[in-house]
Coordinates of C-alpha atoms in Angstrom, one line a residue:
M129 CA 0.0 0.0 0.0
T130 CA 1.3 3.4 -1.0
E131 CA 1.4 6.2 1.6
E132 CA -0.7 9.3 0.9
N133 CA 1.3 12.5 1.1
Y134 CA -0.1 15.9 2.1
Q135 CA 1.0 19.4 1.7
L136 CA -0.2 22.8 2.9
D137 CA -2.4 24.2 0.2
K138 CA -3.9 27.3 1.8
F139 CA -3.6 29.2 5.1
F140 CA -5.5 32.3 6.0
I141 CA -6.4 34.7 8.9
F142 CA -9.5 36.9 9.1
N143 CA -11.6 38.9 11.6
R144 CA -15.1 40.0 10.8
K145 CA -15.0 43.0 13.0
F146 CA -12.8 44.8 10.5
E147 CA -15.1 44.4 7.5
G148 CA -16.7 47.6 6.3
K149 CA -20.4 48.4 6.3
S150 CA -20.6 48.3 2.5
E151 CA -19.8 45.3 0.3
E152 CA -16.9 47.2 -1.3
L153 CA -15.2 47.2 2.1
D154 CA -15.8 43.6 2.9
Y155 CA -12.2 42.8 2.0
L156 CA -10.9 44.5 5.1
K157 CA -11.6 41.4 7.2
L158 CA -9.0 39.4 5.3
L159 CA -5.7 39.8 7.2
Y160 CA -3.5 37.3 5.6
F161 CA -3.6 34.6 2.9
Y162 CA -1.0 32.1 1.9
P163 CA 0.0 31.7 -0.9
S164 CA -0.4 35.3 -1.9
E165 CA -0.5 34.3 -5.6
V166 CA -4.0 33.0 -5.3
P167 CA -6.5 35.4 -7.0
F168 CA -8.2 37.8 -4.6
N169 CA -11.7 36.6 -5.5
D170 CA -10.6 33.0 -4.6
Q171 CA -9.1 34.2 -1.3
M172 CA -12.4 35.9 -0.4
M173 CA -14.3 32.7 -1.4
Q174 CA -12.2 30.7 1.0
I175 CA -12.9 33.2 3.8
G176 CA -16.6 32.9 3.0
I177 CA -16.5 29.1 3.3
A178 CA -14.7 29.3 6.6
E179 CA -17.3 31.9 7.9
A180 CA -20.2 29.7 6.9
L181 CA -18.7 26.5 8.4
T182 CA -17.7 28.1 11.7
G183 CA -20.9 30.1 12.1
F184 CA -23.8 27.9 11.0
T185 CA -23.9 25.8 14.2
T186 CA -24.5 28.9 16.3
T187 CA -28.0 29.1 14.9
F188 CA -28.8 25.9 17.0
G189 CA -28.1 27.8 20.2
N190 CA -25.3 25.6 21.5
D191 CA -21.6 25.9 22.1
M192 CA -20.6 23.5 19.3
I193 CA -18.3 25.0 16.6
C194 CA -17.8 23.3 13.3
D195 CA -14.0 23.6 13.1
S196 CA -13.2 21.1 10.3
L197 CA -14.2 19.9 6.9
F198 CA -12.8 16.7 5.3
T199 CA -13.2 15.7 1.6
D200 CA -11.6 13.0 -0.4
Q201 CA -8.6 15.1 -1.3
S202 CA -8.6 18.1 1.0
K203 CA -8.8 18.7 4.8
Y204 CA -9.8 22.0 6.3
V205 CA -9.3 22.9 10.0
F206 CA -10.1 26.1 11.7
I207 CA -9.2 27.6 15.2
E208 CA -10.1 30.8 17.0
P209 CA -6.9 31.6 19.0
E210 CA -8.2 35.1 20.0
P211 CA -11.8 36.4 20.1
G212 CA -12.8 37.2 16.6
Y213 CA -9.5 36.2 15.0
W214 CA -9.9 33.0 12.9
M215 CA -7.0 30.9 11.5
G216 CA -7.7 28.2 8.9
C217 CA -5.6 25.9 6.7
C218 CA -6.3 23.5 3.9
V219 CA -4.1 20.4 3.6
K220 CA -4.4 18.8 0.2
S221 CA -3.4 15.3 -1.0
L222 CA -0.6 15.2 -3.5
S223 CA -2.0 12.0 -5.1
S224 CA -5.0 11.8 -7.5
I225 CA -6.1 8.5 -5.9
H226 CA -7.7 8.3 -2.6
L227 CA -6.2 5.3 -0.9
A228 CA -8.7 4.7 1.8
Q229 CA -12.1 6.1 2.7
Q230 CA -14.2 6.2 5.8
Q231 CA -16.4 3.1 6.2
N232 CA -19.9 3.4 4.8
N233 CA -19.2 7.0 3.6
N234 CA -17.2 6.5 0.4
N235 CA -18.5 9.7 -1.2
G236 CA -19.2 11.7 1.9
I237 CA -18.0 15.0 3.4
F238 CA -17.1 15.0 7.1
F239 CA -17.7 17.9 9.4
G240 CA -15.9 17.9 12.7
G241 CA -16.6 20.0 15.7
N242 CA -15.4 20.8 19.2
A243 CA -17.0 22.3 22.2
G244 CA -15.9 25.8 22.5
N245 CA -12.3 26.7 21.8
S246 CA -10.6 24.4 24.2
G247 CA -8.9 22.4 21.4
N248 CA -10.7 19.2 22.4
A249 CA -12.2 17.4 19.5
G250 CA -15.9 16.7 19.0
S251 CA -18.0 14.5 16.7
I252 CA -18.6 13.8 13.1
L253 CA -21.8 15.4 11.8
S254 CA -23.1 12.8 9.4
E255 CA -25.8 10.2 9.0
Q256 CA -23.6 7.7 10.7
P257 CA -23.7 7.2 14.5
I258 CA -21.8 9.8 16.3
Q259 CA -18.2 8.8 17.1
D260 CA -15.0 10.3 18.3
F261 CA -13.7 12.4 15.5
S262 CA -10.4 13.1 17.2
V263 CA -9.1 9.7 16.1
Y264 CA -10.4 10.0 12.6
S265 CA -7.8 8.5 10.2
D266 CA -8.7 6.5 7.1
H267 CA -5.6 4.3 7.0
Y268 CA -2.8 6.7 6.0
N269 CA -4.9 9.9 6.0
L270 CA -3.6 12.7 8.1
P271 CA -5.3 12.7 11.6
Y272 CA -7.4 15.7 12.5
L273 CA -5.5 16.5 15.7
L274 CA -2.1 16.7 13.9
I275 CA -3.4 19.4 11.5
K276 CA -4.9 21.3 14.4
S277 CA -1.8 21.0 16.5
K278 CA 0.2 22.5 13.6
L279 CA -2.2 25.5 13.5
W280 CA -1.9 26.1 17.2
S281 CA 1.9 25.8 17.0
S282 CA 2.0 28.4 14.3
Y283 CA -0.1 30.8 16.4
F284 CA 1.9 30.3 19.6
T285 CA 5.2 30.9 17.7
F286 CA 3.8 34.1 16.3
K287 CA 2.6 35.2 19.7
T288 CA 6.0 34.5 21.3
F289 CA 8.0 36.5 18.7
H290 CA 5.5 39.2 17.9
G291 CA 2.7 39.3 20.5
K292 CA -1.0 38.6 20.3
F293 CA -2.9 39.7 17.1
E294 CA -4.9 42.2 19.0
D295 CA -1.9 43.7 20.8
V296 CA -0.1 44.1 17.4
F297 CA -3.1 45.9 16.0
Q298 CA -3.6 48.2 19.1
K299 CA 0.1 49.0 19.0
A300 CA -0.1 49.9 15.3
I301 CA -3.0 52.3 16.1
L302 CA -1.0 54.0 18.9
N303 CA 2.1 54.3 16.7
N304 CA 0.1 55.8 13.9
Y305 CA -1.6 58.3 16.2
C306 CA 1.7 59.3 17.8
N307 CA 3.4 59.8 14.4
T308 CA 0.5 62.0 13.3
N309 CA 0.7 64.2 16.4
E310 CA 4.5 64.4 16.2
N311 CA 4.3 65.8 12.6
Q312 CA 1.6 68.2 13.8
H313 CA 3.7 69.4 16.7
T314 CA 6.7 69.9 14.4
L315 CA 4.7 72.2 12.2
Q316 CA 3.4 74.1 15.2
N317 CA 6.9 74.6 16.6
S318 CA 8.0 76.2 13.4
T319 CA 5.1 78.6 13.5
L320 CA 5.9 79.5 17.1
Q321 CA 9.4 80.4 16.3
Q322 CA 8.1 82.9 13.7
N323 CA 5.5 84.5 15.8
N324 CA 5.5 84.0 19.6
N325 CA 2.3 86.0 19.9
L326 CA 0.3 83.1 18.4
Q327 CA 1.5 80.6 21.0
N328 CA -1.7 80.4 23.1
N329 CA -3.9 80.1 19.9
N330 CA -1.7 77.4 18.5
L331 CA -1.8 75.3 21.7
Q332 CA -5.6 75.6 21.8
E333 CA -5.8 74.6 18.1
D334 CA -3.6 71.6 18.9
K335 CA -6.0 70.4 21.5
E336 CA -8.9 70.8 19.2
N337 CA -7.1 68.9 16.4
K338 CA -6.3 66.0 18.8
S339 CA -10.0 65.7 19.7
E340 CA -10.9 65.9 16.0
L341 CA -8.4 63.2 15.1
Q342 CA -9.7 60.9 17.8
L343 CA -13.3 61.3 16.8
K344 CA -13.1 61.6 13.0
G345 CA -9.8 60.1 12.1
L346 CA -10.2 56.8 13.8
I347 CA -11.2 55.0 10.6
N348 CA -8.0 56.1 8.9
Y349 CA -6.0 55.0 11.9
N350 CA -7.7 51.6 11.9
E351 CA -7.0 51.1 8.2
N352 CA -3.3 52.1 8.6
A353 CA -3.1 49.9 11.7
L354 CA -4.6 47.0 9.8
N355 CA -1.8 47.4 7.2
G356 CA 0.7 47.3 10.1
L357 CA -0.9 44.1 11.4
R358 CA -0.9 42.6 7.9
Y359 CA 2.8 43.4 7.5
Q360 CA 3.7 41.6 10.7
L361 CA 1.6 38.6 9.7
S362 CA 3.2 38.5 6.2
F363 CA 6.7 39.0 7.6
F364 CA 6.3 36.0 9.9
F365 CA 4.0 33.5 8.2
D366 CA 5.6 33.8 4.7
I367 CA 8.8 32.4 6.2
Y368 CA 7.1 30.0 8.6
W369 CA 5.0 28.1 6.1
K370 CA 7.8 27.8 3.6
N371 CA 9.6 25.7 6.2
H372 CA 6.5 23.7 7.2
L373 CA 4.8 22.9 3.9
Q374 CA 5.2 19.1 4.0
F375 CA 2.8 17.3 6.3
Q376 CA 3.6 13.6 5.5
S377 CA 6.3 13.5 8.1
F378 CA 3.8 14.4 10.9
N379 CA 3.4 11.8 13.6
I380 CA 3.0 11.3 17.3
F381 CA 6.2 13.3 18.0
N382 CA 4.6 16.4 16.5
L383 CA 1.4 15.8 18.5
L384 CA 3.3 15.5 21.8
N385 CA 5.5 18.4 20.9
G386 CA 8.0 17.6 23.6
L387 CA 11.6 18.6 24.5
Q388 CA 14.5 16.3 24.2
F389 CA 16.5 16.5 27.5
L390 CA 20.0 15.3 27.8
P391 CA 20.2 13.2 31.0
I392 CA 23.4 13.8 33.0
Q393 CA 24.4 13.1 36.5
T394 CA 23.5 15.5 39.4
N395 CA 27.0 16.9 39.9
S396 CA 27.3 17.8 36.2
F397 CA 23.9 19.5 36.3
L398 CA 24.8 21.5 39.3
I399 CA 28.0 22.8 37.6
I400 CA 25.9 23.9 34.6
Q401 CA 23.3 25.5 36.9
T402 CA 26.0 27.5 38.7
F403 CA 27.4 28.7 35.4
M404 CA 23.9 29.9 34.3
N405 CA 23.3 31.7 37.6
R406 CA 26.5 33.5 37.3
L407 CA 25.6 34.4 33.7
F408 CA 22.3 35.9 34.9
Q409 CA 24.3 38.2 37.3
F410 CA 26.8 39.3 34.7
T411 CA 27.4 43.1 34.7
L412 CA 30.1 45.5 33.6
Q413 CA 32.0 46.5 36.7
N414 CA 33.2 50.1 37.4
W415 CA 32.3 51.3 33.9
T416 CA 30.3 54.5 33.1
L417 CA 29.6 56.7 30.2
N418 CA 30.3 60.4 30.3
L419 CA 29.3 62.8 27.6
I420 CA 31.8 65.6 27.3
N421 CA 31.9 68.1 24.5
N422 CA 29.6 65.8 22.4
T423 CA 32.2 63.0 22.6
L424 CA 31.7 59.7 24.4
Q425 CA 34.3 58.7 26.9
S426 CA 34.6 55.5 29.0
T427 CA 35.6 56.6 32.5
V428 CA 35.3 55.9 36.2
V429 CA 34.6 59.3 37.7
N430 CA 32.1 60.6 40.1
N431 CA 29.1 62.7 39.1
T432 CA 28.6 61.0 35.8
T433 CA 25.5 59.4 34.3
T434 CA 25.6 55.6 34.2
L435 CA 23.4 54.1 31.5
Q436 CA 21.4 51.0 32.2
Q437 CA 23.1 47.8 31.0
P438 CA 21.3 44.9 29.4
K439 CA 20.0 42.4 31.9
I440 CA 20.0 38.6 31.2
I441 CA 16.7 37.4 32.8
G442 CA 16.6 33.9 31.5
G443 CA 18.5 31.3 29.4
L444 CA 18.6 27.9 27.8
F445 CA 21.6 25.6 27.8
F446 CA 21.7 23.1 24.8
Y447 CA 24.3 20.5 24.0
E448 CA 24.1 19.0 20.5
N449 CA 20.4 20.2 20.3
Y450 CA 19.6 18.5 23.6
L451 CA 18.3 20.6 26.4
I452 CA 20.2 20.4 29.7
F453 CA 19.2 23.5 31.7
N454 CA 16.2 25.9 31.4
G455 CA 16.3 29.0 33.6
N456 CA 13.4 31.4 34.2
V457 CA 11.7 30.3 30.9
T458 CA 8.6 28.1 30.8
H459 CA 9.0 24.7 29.1
E460 CA 6.3 25.8 26.5
D461 CA 8.3 29.0 25.7
C462 CA 11.5 27.1 25.7
K463 CA 10.1 24.7 23.1
I464 CA 8.8 27.4 20.8
I465 CA 11.9 29.6 21.0
S466 CA 14.4 26.8 20.5
D467 CA 12.5 25.1 17.6
H468 CA 11.9 28.3 15.7
L469 CA 15.5 29.7 16.1
F470 CA 17.2 26.4 15.4
L471 CA 15.3 26.3 12.2
L472 CA 16.0 29.9 11.2
L473 CA 19.7 29.7 12.2
D474 CA 20.3 26.3 10.5
D475 CA 22.5 27.7 7.8
K476 CA 24.6 29.7 10.3
L477 CA 25.0 26.7 12.5
K478 CA 26.2 24.6 9.6
K479 CA 28.8 27.2 8.6
V480 CA 30.1 27.4 12.2
N481 CA 30.2 23.6 12.4
V482 CA 32.2 23.4 9.2
T483 CA 34.7 26.0 10.5
Q484 CA 35.1 24.1 13.7
Q485 CA 35.7 20.8 11.9
L486 CA 38.4 22.4 9.6
T487 CA 40.0 23.9 12.7
L488 CA 40.1 20.5 14.4
Q489 CA 41.6 18.8 11.3
Q490 CA 44.4 21.3 11.4
G491 CA 45.2 20.2 14.9
L492 CA 44.0 23.4 16.4
I493 CA 41.3 23.9 19.1
N494 CA 38.8 26.6 18.6
S495 CA 38.3 28.2 22.0
Y496 CA 36.2 31.1 20.8
G497 CA 32.5 31.2 20.7
T498 CA 30.3 33.0 18.1
Y499 CA 27.2 35.1 18.4
L500 CA 24.6 33.8 16.0
T501 CA 22.3 36.7 17.0
G502 CA 23.2 39.8 19.0
L503 CA 26.6 41.3 18.3
I504 CA 27.0 39.5 15.0
E505 CA 29.5 42.2 13.7
E506 CA 31.6 44.7 15.4
N507 CA 29.3 47.5 14.4
K508 CA 25.9 45.8 14.3
F509 CA 23.5 44.3 16.9
I510 CA 20.6 42.2 15.7
A511 CA 18.5 40.0 17.9
P512 CA 14.9 38.8 17.5
K513 CA 12.3 40.1 20.0
V514 CA 10.3 37.7 22.1
Y515 CA 7.4 38.2 24.6
I516 CA 8.0 36.3 27.9
N517 CA 5.1 36.8 30.3
N518 CA 3.9 39.8 28.3
R519 CA 7.4 41.3 28.7
E520 CA 9.3 42.4 25.6
C521 CA 12.8 40.9 25.5
Q522 CA 15.4 39.8 23.0
V523 CA 17.1 36.5 22.3
V524 CA 20.9 36.4 22.0
V525 CA 22.2 33.1 20.7
F526 CA 25.8 32.1 21.4
K527 CA 27.5 29.0 20.1
Y528 CA 30.7 27.5 21.7
Q529 CA 31.7 24.2 20.0
K530 CA 28.8 21.8 20.8
I531 CA 27.2 24.2 23.3
V532 CA 24.4 26.6 22.2
L533 CA 23.1 29.2 24.7
F534 CA 19.8 31.1 24.3
L535 CA 20.0 34.2 26.4
I536 CA 16.8 36.1 27.2
V537 CA 17.8 39.7 27.5
D538 CA 15.8 42.7 28.8
H539 CA 16.9 45.5 26.5
Y540 CA 16.2 49.2 26.5
N541 CA 17.5 49.7 22.9
Q542 CA 15.9 49.1 19.5
Q543 CA 16.0 45.7 17.8
Q544 CA 18.9 46.9 15.6
S545 CA 21.5 49.4 16.7
N546 CA 24.4 50.4 14.5
L547 CA 27.7 51.5 15.8
D548 CA 29.5 54.0 13.6
N549 CA 32.4 55.5 15.6
N550 CA 34.2 56.7 12.5
K551 CA 31.4 59.2 11.7
G552 CA 31.2 60.3 15.3
N553 CA 27.4 59.8 15.6
S554 CA 27.3 56.8 17.9
S555 CA 24.8 56.9 20.7
C556 CA 25.4 56.1 24.4
E557 CA 23.3 53.0 24.0
D558 CA 25.4 51.7 21.1
V559 CA 28.6 52.0 23.2
V560 CA 27.0 50.2 26.1
I561 CA 25.8 47.4 23.9
Y562 CA 29.2 46.9 22.2
N563 CA 31.2 46.9 25.5
Y564 CA 28.6 44.7 27.3
Y565 CA 28.5 41.9 24.7
S566 CA 32.3 42.1 24.0
K567 CA 33.1 41.6 27.7
L568 CA 30.3 38.9 27.9
R569 CA 31.9 37.0 25.1
E570 CA 35.3 37.1 26.7
W571 CA 33.8 35.8 30.0
M572 CA 31.8 33.0 28.4
N573 CA 34.8 31.9 26.3
G574 CA 36.8 31.4 29.5
E575 CA 34.0 29.6 31.3
L576 CA 32.8 27.4 28.5
N577 CA 36.2 26.1 27.6
G578 CA 36.4 23.9 30.7
L579 CA 32.6 23.3 30.9
N580 CA 32.4 21.9 27.3
K581 CA 35.0 19.3 28.2
H582 CA 33.2 18.4 31.5
V583 CA 29.9 17.9 29.8
S584 CA 31.4 15.8 27.0
E585 CA 33.0 13.5 29.6
A586 CA 29.8 13.3 31.6
I587 CA 27.9 12.2 28.5
N588 CA 30.3 9.4 27.9
R589 CA 29.6 8.0 31.4
I590 CA 25.8 7.9 30.8
T591 CA 24.3 4.4 30.9
N592 CA 21.7 4.3 28.2
F593 CA 18.5 2.3 28.3
D594 CA 18.5 -0.6 25.8
D595 CA 17.5 1.0 22.5
A596 CA 16.6 -2.4 21.1
Y597 CA 13.1 -1.7 22.4
K598 CA 11.0 0.6 20.3
Y599 CA 9.5 3.0 22.9
I600 CA 8.2 6.6 23.3
Y601 CA 8.2 8.3 26.7
F602 CA 6.6 11.7 27.3
N603 CA 6.3 13.7 30.6
Q604 CA 3.5 16.2 30.4
M605 CA 4.8 18.2 33.4
N606 CA 8.1 19.3 31.8
L607 CA 7.4 18.3 28.2
A608 CA 10.3 15.8 28.3
I609 CA 10.2 13.3 25.5
K610 CA 12.5 10.3 25.0
S611 CA 12.4 7.7 22.2
S612 CA 14.5 5.0 20.6
I613 CA 12.7 5.5 17.2
L614 CA 14.7 7.3 14.5
T615 CA 12.2 9.6 12.7
N616 CA 14.4 10.2 9.7
S617 CA 14.3 6.5 8.6
L618 CA 10.8 5.2 9.2
T619 CA 9.5 2.2 7.4
N620 CA 5.8 1.9 6.3
T621 CA 5.2 -0.5 9.1
M622 CA 6.6 1.9 11.7
K623 CA 4.6 4.8 10.2
E624 CA 1.4 2.9 10.6
A625 CA 2.4 1.9 14.2
L626 CA 3.0 5.6 15.0
Q627 CA -0.4 6.4 13.6
M628 CA -1.9 3.9 16.0
V629 CA 0.1 5.5 18.8
C630 CA -1.6 8.8 17.9
H631 CA -4.9 7.1 18.4
L632 CA -3.9 5.6 21.8
H633 CA -2.6 9.0 23.0
T634 CA -6.0 10.6 22.1
Q635 CA -8.0 7.9 23.7
I636 CA -6.0 7.9 26.9
K637 CA -6.1 11.7 27.2
Q638 CA -9.8 12.0 26.5
S639 CA -11.0 9.0 28.4
K640 CA -13.6 9.9 31.0
D641 CA -13.2 6.5 32.7
G642 CA -9.6 7.1 33.7
L643 CA -8.1 4.8 31.1
K644 CA -4.6 3.8 32.1
D645 CA -3.5 0.9 30.0
V646 CA -4.3 0.0 26.3
I647 CA -3.0 -2.9 24.3
V648 CA -3.9 -3.1 20.6
R649 CA -2.8 -5.2 17.5
N650 CA -2.7 -3.5 14.1
R651 CA -3.1 -4.8 10.6
K652 CA 0.6 -5.6 10.4
D653 CA 0.3 -7.8 13.5
S654 CA 2.4 -5.5 15.5
W655 CA 1.5 -5.0 19.2
I656 CA 1.3 -1.4 20.5
V657 CA 1.0 -0.8 24.2
G658 CA 0.1 2.6 25.8
K659 CA 0.4 3.3 29.6
Y660 CA -0.6 6.5 31.4
F661 CA 0.3 7.4 35.0
A662 CA 1.0 10.6 36.8
E663 CA 1.0 12.9 33.7
R664 CA 3.4 10.5 32.0
E665 CA 2.8 8.4 28.9
F666 CA 4.8 5.4 27.9
F667 CA 4.3 3.6 24.5
I668 CA 6.0 0.4 23.4
I669 CA 5.9 -1.2 20.0
F670 CA 6.5 -4.9 19.6
D671 CA 7.3 -6.3 16.1
Q672 CA 7.1 -9.9 17.3
K673 CA 4.0 -11.3 15.5
N674 CA 4.0 -14.6 17.4
Y675 CA 3.6 -12.9 20.8
S676 CA 0.4 -13.7 22.7
L677 CA -1.5 -11.1 24.8
L678 CA -0.1 -12.6 28.0
E679 CA 3.5 -12.4 26.6
V680 CA 3.0 -8.7 25.6
H681 CA 1.7 -7.9 29.1
E682 CA 4.7 -9.6 30.8
Q683 CA 7.2 -7.9 28.5
T684 CA 5.6 -4.6 29.1
Q685 CA 5.9 -4.9 32.8
R686 CA 9.6 -5.9 32.6
I687 CA 10.5 -3.1 30.1
T688 CA 8.7 -0.5 32.2
K689 CA 10.5 -1.4 35.3
L690 CA 13.9 -1.5 33.5
F691 CA 13.3 1.9 31.8
F692 CA 12.4 3.8 35.0
A693 CA 15.1 2.1 37.0
T694 CA 17.7 3.3 34.4
S695 CA 16.3 6.8 34.1
S696 CA 16.2 7.3 37.9
K697 CA 20.0 6.7 38.1
Q698 CA 20.8 9.6 35.7

């Protein structure tokens, strides 16, 4: 049997509150559409379909929302991440032959729904008996929850790096209003210099103009602010979906969306924790800025103005893409930030790795780290913004051999500051940034030189669980995931087994009867076992076709004890 491949066909965002009163202004509700090459009339038609599907169930006076539509070749899923803001995507089959169809509905169209916006799946609205739509999967068809998890993941990533949709819109309104008033004040100041006698009249006129702008110019502000929101959406999602077009590789790992931790011994972990705590307290000592005769000087004198230095408020410590330490950042934010930046910085990481390999081949040891974001050049600081607990920060990424640090920095400066000492127009903030990150790099190089060797030696001492067993372990409390299955070389048998694991995960999570253990046998005669206890999930796949149910149960008990006994020692 050939596997059906799927790819993102359309993605869109809309909000009906922005649509105009006339039909000509109906287009204002469309905020983003991918791909942009789709004719505008077709874009609006897709929005109309989404509005009809998500809105028609409200006429029945209940909380059910139709949030999906499945046809033979296309699958639509919708979410409402913020009140009024709808996101939708269409995933289309790349094959002209539908390999499998839902039983007794060969030519049907399926409508799925969920109660409210909690993300929990609902039922199929069809002539067939109501069943659990969350596990809908006709053989190799893409499960509903996987598509929906991809939509939520795209929203949470945008929210982390740009803020909520409504916050971006309101900020655009404020910036537009301030820019208008600033231009108005500039014109008034020029008039005041020419005739001081008109000062009182001009100030009164300024107040009247402000009131008039607030009352009559709000529509113009909203339209300009909408363009600002559209720009932010295009800037982010154009790049995001180019990296996430293919859906055929989606499986239980995407649904769990966990973090891969590197298990090390307690002493090694405490050494890394101590380093990170010292990093959070790093400041430039006895260093101030003094502005004398319009020239910046670094001095240590009294009665000078000390500018605020950047403050590292959180950080992540990775070793070979495995997380070891997470400081002052939630596991959810840690997952989003690391996944997104590892993907965007992939080319830079490859270049740095090649440089390090060439250095080692020449018999040299590279003891200097590299900023991947932050002070990437001697005269340029560029770091992406993130929103941690509604606090605007920046992420500075530093790589030292196999160690990658993500530093969450509270900054007072703009996202990009240019140092131009030759022209003599550098700002105080630029000098603070340059000196701070230069000294920070020197300090980290000295500390990480010994720490990298220690971590490498500690990893070699780790006793691994027997990877001969095909297992998946997931801890919901800290998003830790561990598996012996290599996702880059999956066979068709293993892909089908992972589809079944998706079903078991859903059934266990949504069971109202407190389901703890599930054992099933799929069409390939493989046994799949699912266990749930204390917010932890453990799945085991047995390829032995001649196993009986009793033998599977006994093997499961033995492997479970062995796995947790090994993990507790690390």
